[in-house]
Tab-separated table of C-alpha atoms in Angstrom:
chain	number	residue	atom	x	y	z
K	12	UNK	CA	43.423	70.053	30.193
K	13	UNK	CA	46.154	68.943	28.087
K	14	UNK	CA	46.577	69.600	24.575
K	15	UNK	CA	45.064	67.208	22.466
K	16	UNK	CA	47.030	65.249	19.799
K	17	UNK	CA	45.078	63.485	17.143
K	18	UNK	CA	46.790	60.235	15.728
K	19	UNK	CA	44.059	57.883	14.631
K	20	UNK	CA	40.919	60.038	12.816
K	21	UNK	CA	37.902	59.171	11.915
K	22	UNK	CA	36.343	61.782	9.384
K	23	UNK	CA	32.699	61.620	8.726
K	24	UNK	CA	31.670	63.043	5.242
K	25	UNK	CA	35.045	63.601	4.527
K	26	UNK	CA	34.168	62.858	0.469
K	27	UNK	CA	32.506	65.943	0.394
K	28	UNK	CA	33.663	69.686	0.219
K	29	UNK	CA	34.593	70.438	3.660
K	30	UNK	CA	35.467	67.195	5.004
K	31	UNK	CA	37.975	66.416	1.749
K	32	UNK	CA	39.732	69.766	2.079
K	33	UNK	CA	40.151	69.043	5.937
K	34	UNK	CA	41.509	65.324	5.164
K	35	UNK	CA	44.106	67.199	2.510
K	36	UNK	CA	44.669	69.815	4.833
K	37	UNK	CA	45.518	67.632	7.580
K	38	UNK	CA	47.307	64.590	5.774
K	39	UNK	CA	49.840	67.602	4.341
K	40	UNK	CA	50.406	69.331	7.926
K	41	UNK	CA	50.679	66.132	9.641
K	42	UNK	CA	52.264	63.359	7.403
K	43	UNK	CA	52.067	60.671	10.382
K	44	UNK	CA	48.539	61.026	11.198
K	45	UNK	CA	45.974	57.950	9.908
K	46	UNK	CA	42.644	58.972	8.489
K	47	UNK	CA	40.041	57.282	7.602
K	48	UNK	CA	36.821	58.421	5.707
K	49	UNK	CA	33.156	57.094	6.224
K	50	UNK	CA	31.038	58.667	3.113
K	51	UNK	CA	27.482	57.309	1.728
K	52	UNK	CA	28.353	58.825	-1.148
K	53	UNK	CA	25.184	61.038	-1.170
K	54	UNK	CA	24.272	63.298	-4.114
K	55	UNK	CA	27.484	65.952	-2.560
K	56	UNK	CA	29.867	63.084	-1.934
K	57	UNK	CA	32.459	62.675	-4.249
K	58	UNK	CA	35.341	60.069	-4.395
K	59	UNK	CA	37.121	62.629	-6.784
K	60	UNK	CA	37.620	64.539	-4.011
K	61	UNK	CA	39.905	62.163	-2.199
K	62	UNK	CA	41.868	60.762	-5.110
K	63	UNK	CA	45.120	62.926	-4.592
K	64	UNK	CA	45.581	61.176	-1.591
K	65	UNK	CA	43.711	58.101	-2.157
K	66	UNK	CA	47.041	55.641	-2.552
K	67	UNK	CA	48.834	57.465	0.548
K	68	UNK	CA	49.621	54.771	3.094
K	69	UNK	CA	47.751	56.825	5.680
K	70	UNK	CA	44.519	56.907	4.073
K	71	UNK	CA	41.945	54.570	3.766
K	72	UNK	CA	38.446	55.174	2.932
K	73	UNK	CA	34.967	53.295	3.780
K	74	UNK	CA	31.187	53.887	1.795
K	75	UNK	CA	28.995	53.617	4.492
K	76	UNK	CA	26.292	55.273	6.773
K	77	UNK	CA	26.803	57.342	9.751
K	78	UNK	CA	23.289	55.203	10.720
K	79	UNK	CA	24.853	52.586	10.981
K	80	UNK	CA	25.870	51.986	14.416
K	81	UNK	CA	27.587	48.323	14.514
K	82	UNK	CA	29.765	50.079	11.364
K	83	UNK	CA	30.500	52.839	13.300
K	84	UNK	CA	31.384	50.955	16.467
K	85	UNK	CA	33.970	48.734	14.617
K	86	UNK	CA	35.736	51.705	12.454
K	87	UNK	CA	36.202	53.322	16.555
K	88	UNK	CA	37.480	49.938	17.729
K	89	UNK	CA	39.928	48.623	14.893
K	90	UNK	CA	41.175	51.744	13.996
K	91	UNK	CA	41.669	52.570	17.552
K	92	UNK	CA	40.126	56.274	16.559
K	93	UNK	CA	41.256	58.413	18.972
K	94	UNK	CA	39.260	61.780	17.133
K	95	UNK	CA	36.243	61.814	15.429
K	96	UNK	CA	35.754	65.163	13.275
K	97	UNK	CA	31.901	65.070	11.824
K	98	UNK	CA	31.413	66.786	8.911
K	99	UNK	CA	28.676	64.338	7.407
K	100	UNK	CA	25.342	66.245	7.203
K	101	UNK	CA	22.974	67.578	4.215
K	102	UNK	CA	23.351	70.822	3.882
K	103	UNK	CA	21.735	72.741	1.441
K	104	UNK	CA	18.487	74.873	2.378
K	105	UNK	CA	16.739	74.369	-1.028
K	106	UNK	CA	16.850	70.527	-0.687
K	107	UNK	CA	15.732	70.751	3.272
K	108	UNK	CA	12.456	73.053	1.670
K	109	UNK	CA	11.639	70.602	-0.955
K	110	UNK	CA	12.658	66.498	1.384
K	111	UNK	CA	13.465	67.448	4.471
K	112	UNK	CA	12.861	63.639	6.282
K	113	UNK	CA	16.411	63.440	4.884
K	114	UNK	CA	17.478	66.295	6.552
K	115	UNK	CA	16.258	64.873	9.763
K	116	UNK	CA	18.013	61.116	9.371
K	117	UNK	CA	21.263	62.478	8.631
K	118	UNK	CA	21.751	65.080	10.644
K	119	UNK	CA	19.954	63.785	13.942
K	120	UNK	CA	19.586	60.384	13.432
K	121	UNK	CA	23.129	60.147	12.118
K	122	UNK	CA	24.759	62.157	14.730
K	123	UNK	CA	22.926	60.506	17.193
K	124	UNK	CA	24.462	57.066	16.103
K	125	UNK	CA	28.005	58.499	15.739
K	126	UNK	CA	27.372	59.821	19.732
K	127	UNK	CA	26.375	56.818	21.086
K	128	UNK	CA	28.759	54.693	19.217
K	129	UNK	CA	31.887	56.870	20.903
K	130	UNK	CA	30.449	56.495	24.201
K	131	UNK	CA	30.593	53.024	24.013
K	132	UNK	CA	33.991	52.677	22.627
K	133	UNK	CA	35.725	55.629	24.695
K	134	UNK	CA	33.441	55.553	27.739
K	135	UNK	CA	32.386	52.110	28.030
K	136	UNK	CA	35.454	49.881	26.715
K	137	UNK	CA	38.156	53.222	27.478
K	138	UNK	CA	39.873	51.479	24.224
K	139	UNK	CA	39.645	54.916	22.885
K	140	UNK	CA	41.116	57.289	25.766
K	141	UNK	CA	42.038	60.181	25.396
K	142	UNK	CA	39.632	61.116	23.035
K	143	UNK	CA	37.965	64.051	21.082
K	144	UNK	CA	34.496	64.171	19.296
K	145	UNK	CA	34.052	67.639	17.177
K	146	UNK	CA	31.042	68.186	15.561
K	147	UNK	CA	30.779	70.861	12.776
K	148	UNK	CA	28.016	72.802	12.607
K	149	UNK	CA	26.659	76.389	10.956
K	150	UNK	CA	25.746	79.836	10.966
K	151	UNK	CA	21.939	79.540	10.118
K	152	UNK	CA	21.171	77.359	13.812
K	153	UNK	CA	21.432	81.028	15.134
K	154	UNK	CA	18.477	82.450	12.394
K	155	UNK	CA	18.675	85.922	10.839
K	156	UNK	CA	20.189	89.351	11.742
K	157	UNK	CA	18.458	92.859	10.710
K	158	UNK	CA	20.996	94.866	9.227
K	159	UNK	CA	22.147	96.509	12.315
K	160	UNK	CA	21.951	93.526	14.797
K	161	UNK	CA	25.204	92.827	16.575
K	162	UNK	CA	26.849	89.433	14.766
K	163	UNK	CA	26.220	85.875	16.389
K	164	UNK	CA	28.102	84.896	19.162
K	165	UNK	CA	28.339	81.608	20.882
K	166	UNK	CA	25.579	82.837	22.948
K	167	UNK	CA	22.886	84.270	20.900
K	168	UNK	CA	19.874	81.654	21.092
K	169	UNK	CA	18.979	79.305	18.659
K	170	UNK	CA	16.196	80.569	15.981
K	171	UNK	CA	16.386	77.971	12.789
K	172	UNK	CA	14.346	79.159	10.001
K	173	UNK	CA	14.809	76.169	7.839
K	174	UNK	CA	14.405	72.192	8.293
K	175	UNK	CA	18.141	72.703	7.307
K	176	UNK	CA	18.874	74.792	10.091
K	177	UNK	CA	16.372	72.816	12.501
K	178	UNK	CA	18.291	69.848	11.962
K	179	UNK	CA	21.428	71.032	12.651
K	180	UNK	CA	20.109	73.049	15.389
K	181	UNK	CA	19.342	69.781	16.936
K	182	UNK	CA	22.114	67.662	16.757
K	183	UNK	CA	24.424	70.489	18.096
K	184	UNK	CA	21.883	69.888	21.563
K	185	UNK	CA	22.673	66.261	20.834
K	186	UNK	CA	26.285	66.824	20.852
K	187	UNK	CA	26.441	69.194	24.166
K	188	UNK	CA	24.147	66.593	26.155
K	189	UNK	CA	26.364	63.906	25.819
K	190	UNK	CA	28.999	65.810	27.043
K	191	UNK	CA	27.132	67.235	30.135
K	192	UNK	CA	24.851	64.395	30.874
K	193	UNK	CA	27.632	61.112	29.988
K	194	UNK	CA	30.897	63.251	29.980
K	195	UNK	CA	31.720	62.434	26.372
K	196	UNK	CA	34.742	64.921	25.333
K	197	UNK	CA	33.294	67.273	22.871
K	198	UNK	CA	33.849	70.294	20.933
K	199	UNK	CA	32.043	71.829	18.371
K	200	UNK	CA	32.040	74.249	16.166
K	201	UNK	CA	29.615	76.987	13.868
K	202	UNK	CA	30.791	78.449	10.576
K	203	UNK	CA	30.234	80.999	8.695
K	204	UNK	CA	29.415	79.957	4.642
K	205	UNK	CA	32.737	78.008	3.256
K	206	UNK	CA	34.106	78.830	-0.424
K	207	UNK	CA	36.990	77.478	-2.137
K	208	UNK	CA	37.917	74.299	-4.078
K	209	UNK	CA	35.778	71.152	-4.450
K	210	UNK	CA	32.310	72.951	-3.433
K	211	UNK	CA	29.363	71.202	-4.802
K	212	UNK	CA	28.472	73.316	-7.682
K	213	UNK	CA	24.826	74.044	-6.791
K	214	UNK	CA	26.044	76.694	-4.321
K	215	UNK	CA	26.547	80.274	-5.189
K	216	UNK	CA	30.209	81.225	-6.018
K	217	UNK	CA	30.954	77.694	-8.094
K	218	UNK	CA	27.147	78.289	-9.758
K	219	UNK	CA	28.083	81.724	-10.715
K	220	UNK	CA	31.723	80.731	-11.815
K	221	UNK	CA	30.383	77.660	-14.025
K	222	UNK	CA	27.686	79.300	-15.482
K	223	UNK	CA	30.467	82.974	-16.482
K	224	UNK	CA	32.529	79.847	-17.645
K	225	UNK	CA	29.858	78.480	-20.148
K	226	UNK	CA	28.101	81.549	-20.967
K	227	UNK	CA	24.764	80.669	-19.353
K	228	UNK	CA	22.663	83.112	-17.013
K	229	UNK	CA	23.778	83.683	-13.385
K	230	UNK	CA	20.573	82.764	-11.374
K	231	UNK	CA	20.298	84.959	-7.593
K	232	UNK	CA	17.799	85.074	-5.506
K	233	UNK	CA	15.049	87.922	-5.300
K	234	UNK	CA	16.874	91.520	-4.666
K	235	UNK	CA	20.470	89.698	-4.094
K	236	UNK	CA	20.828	91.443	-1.478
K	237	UNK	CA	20.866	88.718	1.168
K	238	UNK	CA	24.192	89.441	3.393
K	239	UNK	CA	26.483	86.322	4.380
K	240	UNK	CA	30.144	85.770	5.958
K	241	UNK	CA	32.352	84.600	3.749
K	242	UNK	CA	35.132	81.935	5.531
K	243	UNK	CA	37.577	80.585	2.688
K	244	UNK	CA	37.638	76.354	3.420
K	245	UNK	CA	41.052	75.929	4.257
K	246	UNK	CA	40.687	78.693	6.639
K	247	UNK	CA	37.913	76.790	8.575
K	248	UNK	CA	39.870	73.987	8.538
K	249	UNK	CA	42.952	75.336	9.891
K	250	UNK	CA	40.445	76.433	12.562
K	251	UNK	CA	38.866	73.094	13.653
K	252	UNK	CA	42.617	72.035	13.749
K	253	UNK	CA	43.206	74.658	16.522
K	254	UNK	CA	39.767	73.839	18.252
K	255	UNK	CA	40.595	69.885	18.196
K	256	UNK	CA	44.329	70.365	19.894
K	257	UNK	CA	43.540	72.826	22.455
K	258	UNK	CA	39.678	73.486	22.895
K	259	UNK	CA	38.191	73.603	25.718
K	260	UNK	CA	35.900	70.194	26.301
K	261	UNK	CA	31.848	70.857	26.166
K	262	UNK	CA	32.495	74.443	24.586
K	263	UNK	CA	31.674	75.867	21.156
K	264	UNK	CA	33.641	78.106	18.915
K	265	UNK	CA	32.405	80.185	16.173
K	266	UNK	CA	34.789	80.535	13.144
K	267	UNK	CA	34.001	83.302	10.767
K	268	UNK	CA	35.646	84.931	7.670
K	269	UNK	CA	35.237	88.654	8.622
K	270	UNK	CA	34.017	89.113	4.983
K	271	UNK	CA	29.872	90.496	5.400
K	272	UNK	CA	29.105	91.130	1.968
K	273	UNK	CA	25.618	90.530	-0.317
K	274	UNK	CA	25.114	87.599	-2.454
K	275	UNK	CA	24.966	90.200	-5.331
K	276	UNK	CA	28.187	91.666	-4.767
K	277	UNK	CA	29.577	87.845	-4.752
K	278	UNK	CA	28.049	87.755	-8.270
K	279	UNK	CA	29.725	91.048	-9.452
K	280	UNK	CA	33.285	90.291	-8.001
K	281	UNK	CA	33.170	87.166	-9.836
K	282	UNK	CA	31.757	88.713	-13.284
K	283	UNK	CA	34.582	91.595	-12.918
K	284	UNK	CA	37.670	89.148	-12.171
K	285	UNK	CA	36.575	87.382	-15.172
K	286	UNK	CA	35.363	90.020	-17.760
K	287	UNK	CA	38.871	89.663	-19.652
K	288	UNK	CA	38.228	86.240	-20.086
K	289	UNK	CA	34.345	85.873	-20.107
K	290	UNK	CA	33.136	89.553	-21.248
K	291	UNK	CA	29.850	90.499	-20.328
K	292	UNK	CA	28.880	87.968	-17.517
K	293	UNK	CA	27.313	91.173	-15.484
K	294	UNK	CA	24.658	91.005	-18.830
K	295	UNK	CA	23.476	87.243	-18.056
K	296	UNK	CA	22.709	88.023	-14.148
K	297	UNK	CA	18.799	86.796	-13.477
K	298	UNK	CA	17.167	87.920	-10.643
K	299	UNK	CA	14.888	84.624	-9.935
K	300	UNK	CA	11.860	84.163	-7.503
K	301	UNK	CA	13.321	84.031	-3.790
K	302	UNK	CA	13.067	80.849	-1.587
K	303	UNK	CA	10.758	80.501	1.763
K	304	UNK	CA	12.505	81.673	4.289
K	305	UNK	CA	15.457	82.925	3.089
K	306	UNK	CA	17.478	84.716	6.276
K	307	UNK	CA	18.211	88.217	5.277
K	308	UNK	CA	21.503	88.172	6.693
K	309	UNK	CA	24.167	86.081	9.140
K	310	UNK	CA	27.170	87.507	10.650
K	311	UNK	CA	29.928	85.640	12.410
K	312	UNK	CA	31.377	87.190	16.197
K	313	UNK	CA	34.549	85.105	16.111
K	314	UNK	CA	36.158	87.116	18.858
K	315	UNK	CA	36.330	83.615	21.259
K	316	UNK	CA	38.383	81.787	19.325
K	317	UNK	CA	40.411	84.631	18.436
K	318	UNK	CA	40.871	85.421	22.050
K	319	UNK	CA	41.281	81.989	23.357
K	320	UNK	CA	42.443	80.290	20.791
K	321	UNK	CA	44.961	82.337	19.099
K	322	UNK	CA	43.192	81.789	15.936
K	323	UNK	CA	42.472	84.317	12.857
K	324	UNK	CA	41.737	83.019	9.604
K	325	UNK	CA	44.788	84.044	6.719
K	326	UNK	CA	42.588	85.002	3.567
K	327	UNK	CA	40.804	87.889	3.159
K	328	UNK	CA	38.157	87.497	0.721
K	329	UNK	CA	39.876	89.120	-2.057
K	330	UNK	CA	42.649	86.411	-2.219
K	331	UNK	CA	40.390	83.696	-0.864
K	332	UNK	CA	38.216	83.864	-3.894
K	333	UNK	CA	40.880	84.351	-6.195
K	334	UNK	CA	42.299	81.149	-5.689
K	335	UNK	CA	39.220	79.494	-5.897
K	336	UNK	CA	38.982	81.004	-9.456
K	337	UNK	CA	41.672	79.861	-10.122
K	338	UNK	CA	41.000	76.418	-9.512
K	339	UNK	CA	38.079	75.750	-10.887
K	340	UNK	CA	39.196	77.471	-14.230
K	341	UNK	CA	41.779	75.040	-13.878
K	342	UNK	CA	39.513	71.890	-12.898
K	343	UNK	CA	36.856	72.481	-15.487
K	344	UNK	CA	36.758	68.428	-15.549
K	345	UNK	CA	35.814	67.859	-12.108
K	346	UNK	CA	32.758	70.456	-12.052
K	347	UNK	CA	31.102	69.209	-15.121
K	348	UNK	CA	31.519	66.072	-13.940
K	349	UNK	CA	29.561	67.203	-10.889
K	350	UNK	CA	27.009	68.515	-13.128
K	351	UNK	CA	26.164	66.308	-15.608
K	352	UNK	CA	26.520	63.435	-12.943
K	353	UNK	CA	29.064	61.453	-14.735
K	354	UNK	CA	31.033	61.240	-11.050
K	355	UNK	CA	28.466	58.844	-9.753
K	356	UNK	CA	30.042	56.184	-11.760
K	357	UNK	CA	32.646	55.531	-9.608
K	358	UNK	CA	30.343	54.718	-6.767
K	359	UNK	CA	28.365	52.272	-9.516
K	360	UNK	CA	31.560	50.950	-10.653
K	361	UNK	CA	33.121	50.553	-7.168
K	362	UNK	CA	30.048	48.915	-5.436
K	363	UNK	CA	26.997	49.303	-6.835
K	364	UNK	CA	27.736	46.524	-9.373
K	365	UNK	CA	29.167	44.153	-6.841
């Protein structure tokens, strides 16, 4: 099949952590591109993260639900969108243990709108033609790995150990039967767990980093010994860039970091890289109660799209997490925004009051 070039984009999610680092990785490497963002503006959503390209001509961004199929249908059809990349999903395991019906709406329900909507516009109407749906998925659909398991591959079978995991588990199925059963051009993609700028600070590196920062205790789970691939963002993104110009239609592609290491030792590099600054962060470390069902350990096989793809990510970990150090020492505003929840306003101001 020919290489696929994306011109028109719609990005799902693209206000949060992934998706805005994709829209300002791809707006920079391809100036004449048009993007345009669908967000709800969820809890991890953040407008903030768009505003450095928010007044670009080839930008334009919509609040609105993935559910929301008549939305969807006319953001494919006056846009001609030519590429839909999906990021839009909840995605943190604590909040899937404590709600997850939401877990189950956005991530199946949602994806399941965003499916049928394409086939209607590219399949049905053929307004859309050529055209490339790539869904972005995880690590934890595959379950947990003893210490001396081979990694995950694109063939290990599904075991989700958390509604999380189910629910992403299930809309990847959704994804590859609309390809089989309708023909729908799809890729999609599993990742290893992202780092770098703009991450939701509930997750483990920005925690750790705000909490060194402010001299508070550094919470981690049970032992801390829990082992995870580390894949800096604008690695994975460079990677779903690859997959979406010259993947191979109906077929995933696992992109990993190459970086196993323990959510303790995550801790410790961050306290050591610091200690000049911050003395004594090792000191505040808290070993808290673990959550149900916490996998022991994931491991990314990204020898497919390595072989077939050309594609390796750049950073090693060592340089991947200084850099995100780096910025969020030097965006101290836009995590404690994030934290005390001041960066909701913008969605009150901007339609909540209207």
């Amino acid at each position: 099949m020919a290489q696929h070039n994306p011109r028109n984009i719609l990005v799902t999610g693209g206000a949060g952590f992934i998706g805005a680092n994709f829209v300002h990785y791809f707006l920079a490497r391809y100036p004449a591109a048009r993007i345009v963002v669908l967000d709800a503006l969820t809890y991890a959503g953040n407008f903030e993260n768009l505003r450095p390209v928010a007044d670009g001509p080839n930008f334009s961004f919509v609040h609105g639900d993935i559910r929301d199929y008549d939305l969807v249908m006319s953001l494919l059809m006056d846009n001609e969108i030519d590429t839909l990349v999906h990021f839009a999903a909840e995605s943190h395991v604590d909040r899937s243990i404590q709600g997850p019906d939401a877990f189950i709406e956005t991530n199946v329900t949602g994806t399941h709108i965003l499916l049928k909507a394409a086939k209607a516009c590219w399949l049905e109407t053929g307004t859309g033609s050529p055209h490339r749906f790539h869904h972005v998925s995880t690590d934890e659909v595959y379950g947990t790995l003893a210490p001396n398991d081979p990694a995950f591959s694109e063939d290990t079978p599904y075991r989700p150990n958390s509604p999380y995991a189910a629910s992403k588990a299930s809309s990847d199925h959704l994804v590859r039967a609309y390809h089989r059963t309708y023909g729908l051009i799809t890729t999609l993609s599993n990742c290893s767990n992202n780092y770098g700028p703009y991450q939701f600070p509930e997750k483990l590196i920005p925690l750790a980093i705000a909490r060194i920062v402010d001299g508070g205790e550094i919470p981690v789970y049970g032992d801390g010994r829990q082992i995870r691939d580390w894949l800096y963002v604008a690695d994975h993104n460079a990677g779903i860039d690859v997959i979406l110009r010259n993947g191979v239609p109906g077929e995933t592609y696992n992109i990993g970091g190459n970086n196993e290491i323990a959510n303790i030792d995550i801790i410790h590099c961050i306290c050591d890289l610091l200690e000049d600054r911050y003395p004594g962060a090792r000191d505040r470390i808290v070993h808290v109660t673990d959550r149900p069902g916490h996998d022991r350990r994931y491991a990314i096989n990204a020898g497919k799209i390595r072989r077939e793809l050309g594609f390796a990510p750049a950073e090693t970990f060592d340089t991947g997490i200084r850099k995100t150090i780096q910025w969020y020492l030097e965006n101290q505003d836009w995590w404690r925004s994030v934290m005390d929840g001041s960066y909701r306003q913008w969605i009150q101001a901007n339609y909540d009051n209207r």
